[in-house]
mmCIF file of C-alpha atoms in Angstrom:
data_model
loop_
_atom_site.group_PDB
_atom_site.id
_atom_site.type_symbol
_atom_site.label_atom_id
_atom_site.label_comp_id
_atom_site.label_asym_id
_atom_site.label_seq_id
_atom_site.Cartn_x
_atom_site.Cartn_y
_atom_site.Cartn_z
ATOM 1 C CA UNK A 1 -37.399 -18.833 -30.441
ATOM 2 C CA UNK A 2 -35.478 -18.881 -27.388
ATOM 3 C CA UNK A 3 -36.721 -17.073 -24.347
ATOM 4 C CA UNK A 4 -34.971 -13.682 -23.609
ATOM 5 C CA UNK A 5 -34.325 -14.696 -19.799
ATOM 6 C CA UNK A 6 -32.811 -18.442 -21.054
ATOM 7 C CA UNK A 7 -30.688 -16.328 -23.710
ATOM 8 C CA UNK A 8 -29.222 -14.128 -20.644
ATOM 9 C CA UNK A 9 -28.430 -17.289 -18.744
ATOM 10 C CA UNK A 10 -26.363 -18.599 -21.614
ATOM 11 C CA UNK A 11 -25.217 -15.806 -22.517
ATOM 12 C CA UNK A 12 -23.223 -15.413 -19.122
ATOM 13 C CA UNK A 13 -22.707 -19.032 -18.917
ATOM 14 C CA UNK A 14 -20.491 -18.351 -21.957
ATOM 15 C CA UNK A 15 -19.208 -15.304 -20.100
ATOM 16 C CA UNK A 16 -17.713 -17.210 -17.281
ATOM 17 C CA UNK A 17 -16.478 -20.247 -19.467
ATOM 18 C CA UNK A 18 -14.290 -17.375 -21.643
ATOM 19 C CA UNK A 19 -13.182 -15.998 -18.603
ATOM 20 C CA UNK A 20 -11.579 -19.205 -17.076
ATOM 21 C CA UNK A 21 -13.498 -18.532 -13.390
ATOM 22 C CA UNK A 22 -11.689 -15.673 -13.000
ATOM 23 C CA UNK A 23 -13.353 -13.166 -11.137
ATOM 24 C CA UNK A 24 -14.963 -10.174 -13.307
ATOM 25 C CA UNK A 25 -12.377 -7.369 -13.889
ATOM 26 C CA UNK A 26 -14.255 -4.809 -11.701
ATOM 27 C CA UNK A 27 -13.308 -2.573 -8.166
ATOM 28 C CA UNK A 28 -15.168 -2.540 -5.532
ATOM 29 C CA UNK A 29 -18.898 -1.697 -6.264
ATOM 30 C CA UNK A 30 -17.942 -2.438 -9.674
ATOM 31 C CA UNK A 31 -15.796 1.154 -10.272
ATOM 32 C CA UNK A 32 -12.447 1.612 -11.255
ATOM 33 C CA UNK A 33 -9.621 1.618 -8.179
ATOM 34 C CA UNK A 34 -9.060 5.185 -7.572
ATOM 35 C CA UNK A 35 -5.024 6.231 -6.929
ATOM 36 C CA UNK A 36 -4.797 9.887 -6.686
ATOM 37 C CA UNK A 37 -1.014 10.835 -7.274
ATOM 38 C CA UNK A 38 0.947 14.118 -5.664
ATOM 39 C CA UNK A 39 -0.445 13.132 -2.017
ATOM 40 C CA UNK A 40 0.182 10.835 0.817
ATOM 41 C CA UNK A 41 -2.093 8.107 0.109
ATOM 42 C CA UNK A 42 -1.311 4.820 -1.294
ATOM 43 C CA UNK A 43 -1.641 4.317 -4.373
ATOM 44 C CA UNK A 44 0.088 1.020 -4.837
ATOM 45 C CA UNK A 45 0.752 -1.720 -2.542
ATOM 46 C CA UNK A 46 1.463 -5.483 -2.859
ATOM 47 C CA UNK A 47 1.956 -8.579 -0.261
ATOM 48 C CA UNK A 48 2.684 -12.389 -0.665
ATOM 49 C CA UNK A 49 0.331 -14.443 1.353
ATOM 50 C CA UNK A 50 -0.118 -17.982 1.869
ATOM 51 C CA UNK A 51 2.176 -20.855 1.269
ATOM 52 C CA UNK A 52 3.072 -23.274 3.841
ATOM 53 C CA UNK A 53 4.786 -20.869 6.112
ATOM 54 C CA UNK A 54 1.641 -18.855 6.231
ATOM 55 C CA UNK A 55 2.898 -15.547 4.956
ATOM 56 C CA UNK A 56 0.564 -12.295 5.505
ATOM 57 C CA UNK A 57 -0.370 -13.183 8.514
ATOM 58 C CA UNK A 58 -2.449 -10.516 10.666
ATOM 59 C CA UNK A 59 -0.873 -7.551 11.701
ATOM 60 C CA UNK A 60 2.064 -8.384 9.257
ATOM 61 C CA UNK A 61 3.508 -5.518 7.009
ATOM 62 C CA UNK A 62 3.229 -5.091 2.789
ATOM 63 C CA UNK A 63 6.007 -6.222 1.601
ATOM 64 C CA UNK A 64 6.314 -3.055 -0.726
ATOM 65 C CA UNK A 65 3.821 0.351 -0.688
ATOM 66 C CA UNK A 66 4.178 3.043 -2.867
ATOM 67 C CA UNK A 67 2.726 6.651 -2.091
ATOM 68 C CA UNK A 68 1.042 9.518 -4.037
ATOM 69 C CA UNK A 69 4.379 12.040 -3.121
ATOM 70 C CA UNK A 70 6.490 9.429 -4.878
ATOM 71 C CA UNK A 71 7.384 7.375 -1.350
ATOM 72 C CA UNK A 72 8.232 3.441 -1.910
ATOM 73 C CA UNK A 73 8.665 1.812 1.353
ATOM 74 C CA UNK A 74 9.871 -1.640 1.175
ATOM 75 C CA UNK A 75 10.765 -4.753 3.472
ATOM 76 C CA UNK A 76 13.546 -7.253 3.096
ATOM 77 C CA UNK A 77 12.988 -10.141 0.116
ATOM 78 C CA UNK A 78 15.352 -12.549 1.297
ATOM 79 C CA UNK A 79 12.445 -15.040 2.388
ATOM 80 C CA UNK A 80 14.250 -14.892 6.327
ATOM 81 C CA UNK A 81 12.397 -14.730 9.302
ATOM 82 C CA UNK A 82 11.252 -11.243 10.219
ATOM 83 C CA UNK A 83 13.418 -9.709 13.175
ATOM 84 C CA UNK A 84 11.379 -8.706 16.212
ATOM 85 C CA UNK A 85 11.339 -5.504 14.709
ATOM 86 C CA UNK A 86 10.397 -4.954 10.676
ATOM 87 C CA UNK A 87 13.693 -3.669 8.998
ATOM 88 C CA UNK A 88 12.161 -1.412 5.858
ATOM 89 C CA UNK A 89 13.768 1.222 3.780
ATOM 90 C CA UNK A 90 12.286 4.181 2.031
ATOM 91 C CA UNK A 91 13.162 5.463 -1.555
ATOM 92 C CA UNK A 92 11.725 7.969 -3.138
ATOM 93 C CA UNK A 93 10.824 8.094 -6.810
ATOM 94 C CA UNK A 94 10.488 11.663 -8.938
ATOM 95 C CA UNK A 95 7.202 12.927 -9.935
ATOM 96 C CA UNK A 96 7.912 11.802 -13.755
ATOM 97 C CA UNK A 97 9.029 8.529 -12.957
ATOM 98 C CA UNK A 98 5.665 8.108 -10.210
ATOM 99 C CA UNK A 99 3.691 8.818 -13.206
ATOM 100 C CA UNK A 100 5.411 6.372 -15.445
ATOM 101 C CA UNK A 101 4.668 3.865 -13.171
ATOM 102 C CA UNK A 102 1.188 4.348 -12.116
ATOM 103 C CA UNK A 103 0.609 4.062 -16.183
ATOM 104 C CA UNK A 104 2.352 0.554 -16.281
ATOM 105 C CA UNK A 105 -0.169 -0.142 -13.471
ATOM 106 C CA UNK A 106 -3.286 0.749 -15.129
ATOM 107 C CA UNK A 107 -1.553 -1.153 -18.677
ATOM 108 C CA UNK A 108 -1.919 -4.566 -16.865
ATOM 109 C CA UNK A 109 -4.884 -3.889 -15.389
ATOM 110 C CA UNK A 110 -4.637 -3.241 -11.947
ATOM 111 C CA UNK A 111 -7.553 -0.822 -11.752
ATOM 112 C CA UNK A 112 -9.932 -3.347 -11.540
ATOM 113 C CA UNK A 113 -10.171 -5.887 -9.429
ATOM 114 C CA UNK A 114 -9.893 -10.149 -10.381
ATOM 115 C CA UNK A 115 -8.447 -13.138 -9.647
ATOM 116 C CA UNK A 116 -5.533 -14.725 -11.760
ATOM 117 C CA UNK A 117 -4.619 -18.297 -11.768
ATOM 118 C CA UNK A 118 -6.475 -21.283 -9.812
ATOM 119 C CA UNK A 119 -8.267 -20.114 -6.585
ATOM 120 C CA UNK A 120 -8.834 -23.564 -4.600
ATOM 121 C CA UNK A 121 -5.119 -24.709 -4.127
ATOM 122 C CA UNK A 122 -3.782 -25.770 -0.508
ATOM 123 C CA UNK A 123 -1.290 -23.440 0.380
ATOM 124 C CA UNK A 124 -0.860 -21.766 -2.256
ATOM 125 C CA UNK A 125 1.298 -18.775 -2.614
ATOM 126 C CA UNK A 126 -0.950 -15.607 -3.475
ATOM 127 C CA UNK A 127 0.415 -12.311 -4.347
ATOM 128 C CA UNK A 128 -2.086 -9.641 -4.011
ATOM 129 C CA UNK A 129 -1.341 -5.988 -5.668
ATOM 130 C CA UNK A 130 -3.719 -3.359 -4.671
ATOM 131 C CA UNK A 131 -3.995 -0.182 -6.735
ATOM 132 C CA UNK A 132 -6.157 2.123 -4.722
ATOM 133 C CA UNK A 133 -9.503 0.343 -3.979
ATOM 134 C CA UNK A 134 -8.792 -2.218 -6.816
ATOM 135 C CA UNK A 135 -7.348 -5.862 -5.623
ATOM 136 C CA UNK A 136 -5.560 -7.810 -8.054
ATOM 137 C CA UNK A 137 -4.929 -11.625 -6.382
ATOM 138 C CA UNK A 138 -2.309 -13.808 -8.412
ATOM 139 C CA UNK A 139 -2.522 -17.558 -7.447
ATOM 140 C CA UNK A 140 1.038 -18.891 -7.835
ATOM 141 C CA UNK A 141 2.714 -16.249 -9.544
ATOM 142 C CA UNK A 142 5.446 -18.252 -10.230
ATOM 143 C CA UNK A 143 2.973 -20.366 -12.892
ATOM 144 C CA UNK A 144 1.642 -17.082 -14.081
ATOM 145 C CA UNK A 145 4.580 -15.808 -15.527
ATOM 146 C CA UNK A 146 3.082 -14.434 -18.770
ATOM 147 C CA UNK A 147 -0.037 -12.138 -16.949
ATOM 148 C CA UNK A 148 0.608 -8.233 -17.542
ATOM 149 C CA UNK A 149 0.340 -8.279 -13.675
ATOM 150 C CA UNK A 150 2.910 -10.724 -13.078
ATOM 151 C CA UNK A 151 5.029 -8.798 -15.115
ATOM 152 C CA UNK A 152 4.556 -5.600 -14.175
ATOM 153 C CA UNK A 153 5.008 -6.800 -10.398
ATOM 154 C CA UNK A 154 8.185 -7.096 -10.990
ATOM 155 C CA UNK A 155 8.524 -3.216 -11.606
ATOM 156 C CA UNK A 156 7.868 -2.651 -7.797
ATOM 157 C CA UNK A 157 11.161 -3.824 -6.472
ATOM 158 C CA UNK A 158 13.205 -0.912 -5.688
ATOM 159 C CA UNK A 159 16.605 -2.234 -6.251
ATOM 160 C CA UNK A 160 15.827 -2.456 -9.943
ATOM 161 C CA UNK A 161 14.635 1.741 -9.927
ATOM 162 C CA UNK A 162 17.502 3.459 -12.199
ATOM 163 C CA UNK A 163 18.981 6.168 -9.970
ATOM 164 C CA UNK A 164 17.518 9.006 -12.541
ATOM 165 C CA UNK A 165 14.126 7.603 -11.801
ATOM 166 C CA UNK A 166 14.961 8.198 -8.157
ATOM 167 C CA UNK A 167 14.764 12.012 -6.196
ATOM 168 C CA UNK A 168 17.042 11.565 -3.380
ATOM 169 C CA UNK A 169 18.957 8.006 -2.520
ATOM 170 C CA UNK A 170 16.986 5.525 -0.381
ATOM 171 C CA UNK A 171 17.051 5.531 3.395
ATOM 172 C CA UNK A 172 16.173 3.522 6.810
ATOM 173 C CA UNK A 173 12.435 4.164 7.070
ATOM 174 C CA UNK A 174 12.185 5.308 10.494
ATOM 175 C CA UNK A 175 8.508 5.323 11.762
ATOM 176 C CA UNK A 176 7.124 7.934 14.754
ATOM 177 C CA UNK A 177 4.837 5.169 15.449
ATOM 178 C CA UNK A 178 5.185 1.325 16.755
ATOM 179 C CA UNK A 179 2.366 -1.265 17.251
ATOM 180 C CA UNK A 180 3.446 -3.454 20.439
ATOM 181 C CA UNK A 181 1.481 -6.783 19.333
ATOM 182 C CA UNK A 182 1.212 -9.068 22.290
ATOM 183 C CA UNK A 183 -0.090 -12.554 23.219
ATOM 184 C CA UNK A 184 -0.326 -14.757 26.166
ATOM 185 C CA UNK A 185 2.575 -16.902 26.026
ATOM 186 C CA UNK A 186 3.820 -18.838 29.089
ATOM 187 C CA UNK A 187 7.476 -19.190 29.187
ATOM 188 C CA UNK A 188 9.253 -23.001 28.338
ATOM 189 C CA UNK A 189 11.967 -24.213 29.982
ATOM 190 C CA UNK A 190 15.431 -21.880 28.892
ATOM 191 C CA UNK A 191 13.602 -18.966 27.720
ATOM 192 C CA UNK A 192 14.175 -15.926 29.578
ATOM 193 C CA UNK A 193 11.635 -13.645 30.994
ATOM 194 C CA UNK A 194 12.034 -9.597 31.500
ATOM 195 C CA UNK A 195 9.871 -7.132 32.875
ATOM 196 C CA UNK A 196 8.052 -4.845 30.445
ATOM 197 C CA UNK A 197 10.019 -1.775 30.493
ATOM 198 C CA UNK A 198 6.640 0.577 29.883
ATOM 199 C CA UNK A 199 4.241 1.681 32.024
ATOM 200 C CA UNK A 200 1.096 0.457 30.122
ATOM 201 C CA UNK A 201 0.586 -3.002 31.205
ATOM 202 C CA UNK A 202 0.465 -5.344 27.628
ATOM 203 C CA UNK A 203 -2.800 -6.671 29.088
ATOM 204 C CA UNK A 204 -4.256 -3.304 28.058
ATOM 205 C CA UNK A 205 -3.948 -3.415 24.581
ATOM 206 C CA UNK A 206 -6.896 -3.786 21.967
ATOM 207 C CA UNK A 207 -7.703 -6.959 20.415
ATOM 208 C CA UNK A 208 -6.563 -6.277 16.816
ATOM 209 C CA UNK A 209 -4.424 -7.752 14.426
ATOM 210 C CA UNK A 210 -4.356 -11.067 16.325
ATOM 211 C CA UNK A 211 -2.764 -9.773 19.304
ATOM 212 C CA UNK A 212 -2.969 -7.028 22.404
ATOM 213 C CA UNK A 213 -2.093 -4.290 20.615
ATOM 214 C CA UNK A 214 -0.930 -0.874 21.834
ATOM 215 C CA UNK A 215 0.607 2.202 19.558
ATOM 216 C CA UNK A 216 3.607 3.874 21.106
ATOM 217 C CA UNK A 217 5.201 7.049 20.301
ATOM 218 C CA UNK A 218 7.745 9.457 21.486
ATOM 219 C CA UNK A 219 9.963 7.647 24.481
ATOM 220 C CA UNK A 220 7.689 5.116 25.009
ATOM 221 C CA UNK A 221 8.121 3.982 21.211
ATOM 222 C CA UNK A 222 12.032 4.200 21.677
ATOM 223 C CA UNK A 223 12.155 2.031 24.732
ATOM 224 C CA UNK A 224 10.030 -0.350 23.626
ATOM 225 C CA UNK A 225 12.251 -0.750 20.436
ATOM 226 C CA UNK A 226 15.646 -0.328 22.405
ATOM 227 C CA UNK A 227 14.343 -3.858 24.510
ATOM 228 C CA UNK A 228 12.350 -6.205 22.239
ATOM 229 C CA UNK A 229 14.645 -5.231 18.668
ATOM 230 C CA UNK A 230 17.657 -6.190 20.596
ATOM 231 C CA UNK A 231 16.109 -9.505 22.146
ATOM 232 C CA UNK A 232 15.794 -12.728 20.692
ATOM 233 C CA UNK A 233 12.878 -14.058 19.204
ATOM 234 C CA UNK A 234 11.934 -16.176 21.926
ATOM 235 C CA UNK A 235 12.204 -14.279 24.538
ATOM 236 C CA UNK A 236 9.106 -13.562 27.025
ATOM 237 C CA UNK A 237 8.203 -10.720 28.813
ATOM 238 C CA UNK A 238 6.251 -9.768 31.951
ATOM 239 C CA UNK A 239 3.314 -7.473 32.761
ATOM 240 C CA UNK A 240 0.412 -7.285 34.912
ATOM 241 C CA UNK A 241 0.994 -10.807 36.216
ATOM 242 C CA UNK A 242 1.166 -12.630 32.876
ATOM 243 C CA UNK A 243 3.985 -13.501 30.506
ATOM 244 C CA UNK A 244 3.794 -12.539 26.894
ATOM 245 C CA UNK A 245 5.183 -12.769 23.425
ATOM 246 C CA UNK A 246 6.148 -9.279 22.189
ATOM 247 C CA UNK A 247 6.209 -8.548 18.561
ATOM 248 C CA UNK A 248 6.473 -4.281 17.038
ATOM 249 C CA UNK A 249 4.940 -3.279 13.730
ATOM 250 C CA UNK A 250 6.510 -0.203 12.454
ATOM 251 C CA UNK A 251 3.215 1.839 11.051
ATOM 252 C CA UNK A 252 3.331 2.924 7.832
ATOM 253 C CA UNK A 253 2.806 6.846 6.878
ATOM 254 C CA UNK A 254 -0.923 5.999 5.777
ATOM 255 C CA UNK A 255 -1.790 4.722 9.440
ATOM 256 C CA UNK A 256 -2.293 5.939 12.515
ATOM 257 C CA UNK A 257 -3.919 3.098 14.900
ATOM 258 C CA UNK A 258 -4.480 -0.444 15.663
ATOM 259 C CA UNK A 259 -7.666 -0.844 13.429
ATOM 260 C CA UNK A 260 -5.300 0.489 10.631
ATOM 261 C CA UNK A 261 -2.399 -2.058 11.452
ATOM 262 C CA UNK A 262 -5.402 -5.023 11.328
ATOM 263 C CA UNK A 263 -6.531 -3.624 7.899
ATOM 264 C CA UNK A 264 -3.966 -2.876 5.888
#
Protein backbone atom coordinates (compact mmCIF):
# COMPACT_ATOMS: atom_id res chain seq x y z
CA UNK A 1 0.00 0.00 0.00
CA UNK A 2 1.59 3.11 -0.91
CA UNK A 3 1.94 5.86 1.61
CA UNK A 4 -0.58 8.79 1.22
CA UNK A 5 2.35 11.50 1.40
CA UNK A 6 4.57 9.29 -1.44
CA UNK A 7 1.14 9.11 -3.50
CA UNK A 8 0.94 13.15 -3.33
CA UNK A 9 4.53 13.39 -4.46
CA UNK A 10 3.79 11.34 -7.54
CA UNK A 11 0.89 12.47 -8.01
CA UNK A 12 2.31 16.08 -8.77
CA UNK A 13 5.34 14.67 -10.25
CA UNK A 14 2.86 13.52 -12.92
CA UNK A 15 1.30 16.97 -12.67
CA UNK A 16 4.32 18.81 -13.81
CA UNK A 17 5.45 16.12 -16.45
CA UNK A 18 1.67 16.71 -18.21
CA UNK A 19 2.16 20.18 -17.96
CA UNK A 20 5.50 20.43 -19.95
CA UNK A 21 7.21 22.85 -16.96
CA UNK A 22 4.93 25.28 -17.66
CA UNK A 23 4.08 27.29 -14.88
CA UNK A 24 0.55 26.44 -13.13
CA UNK A 25 -2.32 28.39 -14.83
CA UNK A 26 -3.01 30.60 -11.74
CA UNK A 27 -2.92 34.82 -10.96
CA UNK A 28 -1.29 36.14 -8.51
CA UNK A 29 -2.05 34.51 -5.06
CA UNK A 30 -3.46 31.88 -7.11
CA UNK A 31 -6.94 34.03 -8.17
CA UNK A 32 -8.18 34.82 -11.37
CA UNK A 33 -6.70 38.33 -13.09
CA UNK A 34 -9.33 40.78 -12.38
CA UNK A 35 -10.20 43.39 -15.58
CA UNK A 36 -13.08 45.46 -14.63
CA UNK A 37 -14.53 46.97 -17.97
CA UNK A 38 -16.49 50.61 -18.34
CA UNK A 39 -13.49 52.40 -16.34
CA UNK A 40 -10.06 53.72 -16.80
CA UNK A 41 -8.02 50.93 -15.73
CA UNK A 42 -6.19 48.54 -17.81
CA UNK A 43 -7.49 45.77 -18.52
CA UNK A 44 -5.21 44.48 -21.20
CA UNK A 45 -1.73 45.18 -21.97
CA UNK A 46 1.11 43.37 -23.82
CA UNK A 47 5.07 44.05 -24.46
CA UNK A 48 7.90 42.16 -26.36
CA UNK A 49 10.94 41.78 -24.26
CA UNK A 50 14.17 40.27 -24.75
CA UNK A 51 15.98 39.30 -27.86
CA UNK A 52 19.33 40.46 -28.67
CA UNK A 53 18.49 44.08 -28.89
CA UNK A 54 17.20 43.92 -25.39
CA UNK A 55 13.65 45.05 -25.92
CA UNK A 56 11.51 46.15 -22.67
CA UNK A 57 14.02 47.67 -21.24
CA UNK A 58 13.25 49.83 -17.95
CA UNK A 59 11.26 52.71 -18.22
CA UNK A 60 10.29 51.57 -21.83
CA UNK A 61 6.54 51.81 -22.94
CA UNK A 62 3.82 48.64 -23.74
CA UNK A 63 3.83 48.26 -26.94
CA UNK A 64 -0.11 48.14 -26.94
CA UNK A 65 -2.66 48.85 -23.64
CA UNK A 66 -6.13 48.62 -23.78
CA UNK A 67 -8.51 50.42 -21.17
CA UNK A 68 -11.81 49.65 -19.33
CA UNK A 69 -13.66 52.93 -21.38
CA UNK A 70 -12.71 51.12 -24.57
CA UNK A 71 -9.11 53.20 -25.01
CA UNK A 72 -6.28 51.17 -27.10
CA UNK A 73 -3.14 53.07 -27.06
CA UNK A 74 -0.52 51.72 -29.23
CA UNK A 75 3.25 52.32 -30.33
CA UNK A 76 4.83 51.91 -33.71
CA UNK A 77 5.56 47.96 -34.89
CA UNK A 78 7.98 48.63 -37.43
CA UNK A 79 10.91 47.10 -35.21
CA UNK A 80 12.85 50.94 -35.71
CA UNK A 81 14.57 52.59 -33.13
CA UNK A 82 12.34 54.56 -30.80
CA UNK A 83 12.55 58.47 -31.50
CA UNK A 84 13.64 60.50 -28.49
CA UNK A 85 10.17 60.90 -27.93
CA UNK A 86 7.52 57.66 -28.03
CA UNK A 87 5.22 58.30 -31.13
CA UNK A 88 1.73 56.37 -29.95
CA UNK A 89 -1.75 56.69 -31.22
CA UNK A 90 -5.03 56.20 -29.48
CA UNK A 91 -8.19 54.39 -30.91
CA UNK A 92 -11.01 53.83 -29.30
CA UNK A 93 -13.11 50.68 -29.47
CA UNK A 94 -17.20 50.65 -28.70
CA UNK A 95 -18.50 49.20 -25.61
CA UNK A 96 -19.81 45.96 -27.66
CA UNK A 97 -16.78 45.42 -29.42
CA UNK A 98 -14.57 46.01 -25.70
CA UNK A 99 -16.67 43.25 -24.53
CA UNK A 100 -16.09 40.99 -27.45
CA UNK A 101 -12.68 41.23 -26.88
CA UNK A 102 -12.16 40.91 -23.26
CA UNK A 103 -14.17 37.38 -23.95
CA UNK A 104 -11.51 36.28 -26.61
CA UNK A 105 -9.12 37.11 -23.73
CA UNK A 106 -10.50 35.03 -21.08
CA UNK A 107 -11.11 32.03 -24.22
CA UNK A 108 -7.26 31.61 -24.39
CA UNK A 109 -6.70 31.91 -21.06
CA UNK A 110 -5.31 35.00 -20.13
CA UNK A 111 -6.91 35.18 -16.70
CA UNK A 112 -4.51 33.16 -15.21
CA UNK A 113 -1.21 33.46 -15.16
CA UNK A 114 1.72 30.73 -16.94
CA UNK A 115 4.45 30.41 -18.93
CA UNK A 116 4.29 29.15 -22.66
CA UNK A 117 7.13 27.75 -24.55
CA UNK A 118 10.85 27.06 -23.19
CA UNK A 119 11.88 29.43 -20.30
CA UNK A 120 15.89 29.05 -20.25
CA UNK A 121 16.75 30.33 -23.85
CA UNK A 122 19.55 33.14 -24.37
CA UNK A 123 17.91 35.96 -25.71
CA UNK A 124 15.01 34.91 -26.34
CA UNK A 125 12.16 36.96 -27.53
CA UNK A 126 9.28 36.96 -24.78
CA UNK A 127 5.96 38.44 -25.30
CA UNK A 128 4.19 39.02 -22.13
CA UNK A 129 0.19 39.83 -22.20
CA UNK A 130 -1.18 40.95 -18.97
CA UNK A 131 -4.93 40.80 -18.36
CA UNK A 132 -5.48 42.63 -15.14
CA UNK A 133 -3.29 41.01 -12.40
CA UNK A 134 -2.86 37.83 -14.60
CA UNK A 135 0.66 37.54 -16.66
CA UNK A 136 0.72 35.41 -19.55
CA UNK A 137 4.74 35.08 -20.79
CA UNK A 138 5.14 33.47 -24.39
CA UNK A 139 8.77 32.30 -25.04
CA UNK A 140 9.32 32.75 -28.79
CA UNK A 141 6.04 33.39 -30.02
CA UNK A 142 7.04 32.96 -33.30
CA UNK A 143 7.49 28.87 -32.41
CA UNK A 144 4.25 29.04 -30.56
CA UNK A 145 2.12 29.71 -33.27
CA UNK A 146 -0.71 27.27 -32.40
CA UNK A 147 -1.27 28.58 -28.37
CA UNK A 148 -4.86 30.29 -27.97
CA UNK A 149 -2.61 33.16 -26.65
CA UNK A 150 -0.51 33.44 -29.55
CA UNK A 151 -3.43 33.65 -31.49
CA UNK A 152 -5.48 35.76 -29.85
CA UNK A 153 -2.40 38.28 -29.56
CA UNK A 154 -2.78 38.94 -32.72
CA UNK A 155 -6.34 40.50 -32.05
CA UNK A 156 -4.59 43.47 -30.22
CA UNK A 157 -3.18 45.23 -33.20
CA UNK A 158 -5.31 48.08 -33.99
CA UNK A 159 -4.86 48.34 -37.64
CA UNK A 160 -6.69 45.06 -38.03
CA UNK A 161 -10.01 46.66 -35.70
CA UNK A 162 -12.97 46.88 -38.44
CA UNK A 163 -14.06 50.52 -38.37
CA UNK A 164 -17.71 49.34 -36.92
CA UNK A 165 -15.83 47.88 -34.03
CA UNK A 166 -14.33 51.33 -33.59
CA UNK A 167 -16.33 54.65 -31.73
CA UNK A 168 -14.58 57.52 -33.16
CA UNK A 169 -11.35 57.19 -35.72
CA UNK A 170 -7.93 56.85 -34.05
CA UNK A 171 -5.80 59.81 -33.05
CA UNK A 172 -2.14 61.12 -31.89
CA UNK A 173 -2.18 60.16 -28.21
CA UNK A 174 -1.16 63.27 -26.68
CA UNK A 175 -0.11 62.81 -22.97
CA UNK A 176 -0.43 65.86 -20.09
CA UNK A 177 2.43 64.13 -18.63
CA UNK A 178 6.29 63.40 -19.71
CA UNK A 179 8.95 61.39 -17.77
CA UNK A 180 12.45 63.21 -18.51
CA UNK A 181 14.73 59.94 -18.00
CA UNK A 182 18.30 61.01 -17.61
CA UNK A 183 21.80 59.50 -17.19
CA UNK A 184 25.30 60.61 -16.80
CA UNK A 185 26.71 60.60 -20.12
CA UNK A 186 29.92 62.51 -20.97
CA UNK A 187 29.93 63.87 -24.39
CA UNK A 188 32.41 62.04 -27.37
CA UNK A 189 34.08 63.80 -29.75
CA UNK A 190 31.24 65.47 -32.53
CA UNK A 191 28.35 65.27 -30.32
CA UNK A 192 26.86 68.43 -29.43
CA UNK A 193 26.02 69.64 -26.04
CA UNK A 194 22.96 72.18 -25.07
CA UNK A 195 21.91 73.60 -21.98
CA UNK A 196 18.83 72.12 -20.32
CA UNK A 197 16.16 74.44 -21.20
CA UNK A 198 14.20 73.79 -17.59
CA UNK A 199 14.73 75.04 -14.47
CA UNK A 200 14.94 71.71 -12.49
CA UNK A 201 18.43 70.65 -12.74
CA UNK A 202 18.34 66.68 -14.33
CA UNK A 203 20.55 65.86 -11.33
CA UNK A 204 17.34 66.14 -9.29
CA UNK A 205 15.44 63.51 -10.58
CA UNK A 206 14.53 60.13 -8.73
CA UNK A 207 16.33 57.05 -9.37
CA UNK A 208 13.63 55.05 -11.21
CA UNK A 209 13.29 53.32 -14.27
CA UNK A 210 17.08 53.19 -14.78
CA UNK A 211 17.56 56.77 -15.02
CA UNK A 212 17.08 60.44 -13.15
CA UNK A 213 13.74 60.74 -13.64
CA UNK A 214 11.53 63.83 -13.36
CA UNK A 215 7.58 64.18 -14.49
CA UNK A 216 6.81 67.40 -16.30
CA UNK A 217 3.61 68.96 -17.04
CA UNK A 218 2.07 72.07 -18.32
CA UNK A 219 5.04 74.39 -20.05
CA UNK A 220 7.63 72.65 -18.57
CA UNK A 221 6.37 69.32 -20.36
CA UNK A 222 6.09 71.34 -23.74
CA UNK A 223 9.59 72.69 -23.64
CA UNK A 224 11.11 69.82 -22.71
CA UNK A 225 9.43 68.03 -25.75
CA UNK A 226 9.88 71.12 -28.17
CA UNK A 227 14.09 70.50 -27.44
CA UNK A 228 14.91 66.79 -26.95
CA UNK A 229 11.88 65.41 -29.76
CA UNK A 230 13.48 67.63 -32.25
CA UNK A 231 17.22 66.59 -31.38
CA UNK A 232 19.06 63.76 -32.45
CA UNK A 233 19.58 60.79 -30.60
CA UNK A 234 22.94 61.49 -29.60
CA UNK A 235 22.84 64.55 -28.56
CA UNK A 236 23.94 65.60 -24.82
CA UNK A 237 22.71 68.03 -22.65
CA UNK A 238 23.88 70.15 -19.71
CA UNK A 239 22.73 70.74 -16.12
CA UNK A 240 24.06 71.35 -12.81
CA UNK A 241 27.63 70.86 -14.02
CA UNK A 242 27.22 67.45 -15.65
CA UNK A 243 26.33 66.30 -19.15
CA UNK A 244 23.52 63.90 -19.70
CA UNK A 245 21.61 61.64 -22.01
CA UNK A 246 17.97 62.78 -22.21
CA UNK A 247 15.31 60.35 -23.06
CA UNK A 248 10.93 61.37 -22.47
CA UNK A 249 8.37 58.69 -21.70
CA UNK A 250 4.99 59.84 -22.58
CA UNK A 251 2.82 58.44 -19.36
CA UNK A 252 0.10 56.53 -20.05
CA UNK A 253 -3.60 57.50 -18.68
CA UNK A 254 -3.19 54.75 -15.83
CA UNK A 255 0.01 56.62 -14.39
CA UNK A 256 0.80 59.41 -12.71
CA UNK A 257 4.62 59.22 -11.40
CA UNK A 258 8.01 57.84 -11.72
CA UNK A 259 7.36 54.65 -9.55
CA UNK A 260 4.47 54.08 -12.10
CA UNK A 261 6.76 54.61 -15.27
CA UNK A 262 9.39 51.87 -13.44
CA UNK A 263 6.41 49.45 -12.96
CA UNK A 264 4.42 49.27 -15.64
Amino acid sequence: MIDRGIAAVLIGAVALVACGGQEPETGPGGGRGTARPDSGEPVLRWRMTGGIAGLGGPGSLPDFSLYGDGRAITGPRDGAPPPPLPVQREYRLTPAALQRLLGEARAAGLERSRTIGPDRIADAMVLEIRMGAARTRIVQPESQAGAPAVRFWKRLDPRGWSRADQAEPSRPYRSSRVAVLAGESPAAGGQRVSDWPLKRPLGRGEQAAGALCTVVTGDDRDTAVKHVATADGDHRWRSGGKVYSVRLRPLLPDERTCQDVAKT
